[in-house]
Amino acid sequence: EDKVVQSPLSLVVHEGDTVTLNCSYEVTNFRSLLWYKQEKKAPTFLFMLTSSGIEKKSGRLSSILDKKELFSILNITATQTGDSAVYLCAVSTQTDKLIFGTGTRLQVFP
Amino acid sequence: GAVVSQHPSWVICKSGTSVKIECRSLDFQATTMFWYRQFPKQSLMLMATSNEGSKATYEQGVEKDKFLINHASLTLSTLTVTSAHPEDSSFYICSAAKDRGGETQYFGPGTRLLVL
């Protein structure tokens, strides 16, 4: 059975801290891995990763994929209260489906 | 571009009634639409995939007679929760894709359903 597992489930940090969110997967017909940020409504897209070892970066956020070990990490540096959200990892399959992980709830306090 | 809307945003209904949720792609034609359900503090679970003009494909464990999906046009899909019960209370999110989906899904804002 395909599965995507994220850790930790929940994280509480102070502003300015750096956080690393983990996503591991066991999915047949893997095509790509995606990260989303969800703040009470629909997920908003952050990154799509298809190749191992190539870091994607957007401001204070970055992500990398390891297709050999079947995991990805999402790093957020110098966290701000606006980063508080649930971060979802999803794997896209060759059958055009998205399989979502359990999510990591991040709370950033001032 | 690639905006998806859902209506209503919030619905509260009595047990036993049916509720219809609309999902519209506002500025593109959606070949494929997906319906997800999200329980509190849980992740999105795919319920079904629908293609315009054909029957929806339901995921294992999702009752097709309870969750009726109609993808009548390239910009509109509807999900009807029939004879809703309190355990159907959830956050329902649709997504739309210009092609078969996968990575290129654009998500709607979601509909929160509360069944009393």
XYZ file of C-alpha atoms in Angstrom:
226
model
C 0.000 0.000 0.000
C 1.307 3.428 -0.941
C 2.096 5.689 1.967
C 3.633 9.038 2.731
C 4.758 9.736 6.283
C 5.752 13.072 7.700
C 7.579 13.901 10.883
C 7.325 15.443 13.306
C 3.531 15.669 13.579
C 3.793 18.973 15.357
C 6.504 21.515 16.026
C 6.555 24.633 18.178
C 9.438 27.087 17.778
C 10.315 30.710 18.403
C 10.717 33.288 15.702
C 14.154 33.159 14.170
C 14.609 29.440 14.647
C 15.386 27.119 11.749
C 13.191 24.073 11.243
C 13.509 20.900 9.197
C 10.428 18.954 8.209
C 10.719 15.381 7.027
C 8.780 13.358 4.494
C 9.380 9.706 3.684
C 7.470 7.686 1.144
C 6.811 4.223 -0.131
C 4.955 4.695 -3.372
C 4.884 2.580 -6.474
C 5.011 4.477 -9.746
C 6.594 7.560 -8.170
C 6.710 10.592 -10.421
C 7.421 13.604 -8.221
C 7.202 14.917 -4.675
C 5.433 18.124 -3.784
C 5.321 20.350 -0.724
C 2.310 22.471 0.182
C 1.494 24.967 2.911
C -2.032 24.873 4.341
C -3.421 27.676 6.451
C -7.015 26.749 7.313
C -8.059 26.552 3.684
C -6.798 24.809 0.583
C -3.118 23.906 0.251
C -0.893 26.343 -1.547
C 1.933 24.983 -3.656
C 5.530 25.416 -2.489
C 7.835 23.070 -4.387
C 7.871 20.191 -6.817
C 10.872 17.858 -6.769
C 11.627 15.257 -9.377
C 15.390 14.748 -9.251
C 17.586 13.634 -6.374
C 20.046 16.001 -4.813
C 18.912 19.202 -6.489
C 17.884 21.787 -3.940
C 14.933 24.013 -4.703
C 14.875 27.358 -2.962
C 12.339 30.101 -2.483
C 13.300 32.813 -0.031
C 13.738 31.265 3.393
C 12.338 27.931 2.251
C 14.302 25.168 0.584
C 13.734 21.529 -0.166
C 15.626 18.537 -1.442
C 14.738 15.016 -2.523
C 16.619 11.746 -2.038
C 15.134 9.138 -4.362
C 17.492 6.432 -3.170
C 16.498 6.727 0.478
C 12.937 7.772 -0.423
C 12.661 10.960 1.551
C 12.567 14.698 1.276
C 13.167 17.554 3.684
C 11.758 21.033 3.809
C 13.881 23.641 5.577
C 12.637 26.971 6.815
C 15.262 29.389 8.110
C 14.685 32.436 10.285
C 11.081 31.413 10.916
C 8.377 34.040 11.264
C 4.929 33.862 12.825
C 3.504 33.906 9.304
C 5.130 30.541 8.689
C 2.698 28.945 11.158
C 0.698 26.428 9.147
C 0.366 22.776 8.328
C 2.982 21.657 5.816
C 1.881 18.828 3.582
C 4.059 16.535 1.548
C 2.472 14.716 -1.388
C 3.716 12.227 -3.926
C 2.459 12.304 -7.473
C 2.155 8.943 -9.171
C 2.279 7.804 -12.771
C -1.489 7.303 -12.469
C -1.912 11.069 -11.930
C -2.923 10.839 -8.279
C -1.586 12.771 -5.326
C -0.964 10.825 -2.143
C -0.704 13.151 0.817
C 1.239 12.694 4.006
C -0.087 13.242 7.476
C 1.198 16.805 7.618
C 3.408 18.657 10.089
C 1.786 21.405 12.124
C 4.248 24.226 12.666
C 3.609 26.951 15.220
C 5.991 29.867 15.406
C 5.731 32.087 18.455
C 7.154 35.598 18.699
C -4.622 32.260 -13.723
C -5.771 28.776 -12.644
C -8.352 29.775 -10.065
C -10.724 27.229 -8.577
C -13.749 28.181 -6.518
C -16.027 26.172 -4.282
C -19.510 26.900 -3.126
C -20.623 27.042 -0.417
C -17.698 27.743 1.914
C -19.611 26.544 4.941
C -22.720 24.442 5.284
C -24.568 23.215 8.347
C -27.365 20.749 7.780
C -29.556 18.313 9.636
C -28.861 14.601 9.624
C -30.625 12.847 6.765
C -30.564 15.740 4.318
C -28.496 15.959 1.161
C -25.885 18.605 0.507
C -24.462 19.681 -2.837
C -21.016 21.255 -3.155
C -19.911 22.941 -6.361
C -16.390 23.179 -7.693
C -15.648 25.533 -10.572
C -12.545 26.277 -12.580
C -12.880 29.996 -13.267
C -10.309 30.700 -15.938
C -9.438 27.373 -17.489
C -11.048 24.201 -18.693
C -10.619 21.335 -16.280
C -10.296 17.976 -17.949
C -10.010 16.290 -14.577
C -11.335 17.204 -11.167
C -10.531 15.570 -7.870
C -12.461 15.495 -4.612
C -10.672 15.192 -1.280
C -11.861 14.950 2.291
C -9.907 16.176 5.267
C -10.837 15.349 8.859
C -9.551 17.587 11.652
C -5.798 17.370 12.076
C -5.548 14.766 9.348
C -4.306 14.896 5.812
C -6.201 15.112 2.559
C -7.665 11.807 1.434
C -8.606 11.407 -2.208
C -12.238 10.400 -2.554
C -12.719 10.311 -6.298
C -11.478 11.446 -9.670
C -13.879 12.766 -12.254
C -13.524 13.467 -15.936
C -15.928 15.610 -17.874
C -18.744 13.590 -19.350
C -17.879 10.284 -17.744
C -18.487 8.507 -14.470
C -16.263 9.289 -11.533
C -13.684 6.816 -10.308
C -13.953 6.309 -6.577
C -11.179 5.346 -4.208
C -11.454 2.184 -2.207
C -13.760 2.587 0.760
C -15.663 5.572 -0.618
C -19.351 4.848 -1.198
C -20.318 6.038 -4.640
C -24.037 6.010 -3.790
C -23.426 8.262 -0.829
C -21.049 10.697 -2.500
C -22.501 11.465 -5.902
C -20.152 13.213 -8.281
C -21.199 14.895 -11.482
C -18.691 16.498 -13.852
C -21.187 18.000 -16.230
C -18.923 20.488 -17.994
C -15.262 21.385 -18.328
C -15.626 24.032 -15.640
C -17.988 22.472 -13.130
C -18.040 19.407 -10.919
C -20.460 18.788 -8.077
C -20.281 16.536 -5.047
C -23.557 15.617 -3.396
C -23.448 14.076 0.057
C -26.679 12.122 0.237
C -28.477 11.431 3.506
C -25.706 13.120 5.438
C -24.828 11.932 8.913
C -22.658 13.542 11.611
C -19.723 11.321 10.641
C -19.761 12.981 7.205
C -18.819 16.271 8.848
C -15.506 17.192 7.315
C -13.620 19.652 5.131
C -14.174 18.854 1.459
C -11.638 20.190 -1.046
C -11.756 19.920 -4.796
C -8.943 20.366 -7.241
C -8.957 20.838 -10.981
C -6.405 20.018 -13.645
C -6.098 21.064 -17.262
C -4.912 17.584 -18.114
C -4.934 14.307 -16.254
C -3.876 15.820 -12.956
C -0.913 14.689 -10.924
C 1.278 17.633 -10.049
C -0.770 20.171 -11.938
C -3.792 20.284 -9.677
C -5.176 23.631 -8.590
C -7.022 23.489 -5.303
C -10.268 25.144 -4.359
C -10.685 26.912 -1.005
C -12.647 24.029 0.492
C -16.126 23.559 1.933
C -16.630 22.884 5.595
C -19.617 20.608 6.228
C -21.179 20.172 9.641
C -23.999 17.677 9.989
C -26.061 17.976 13.151
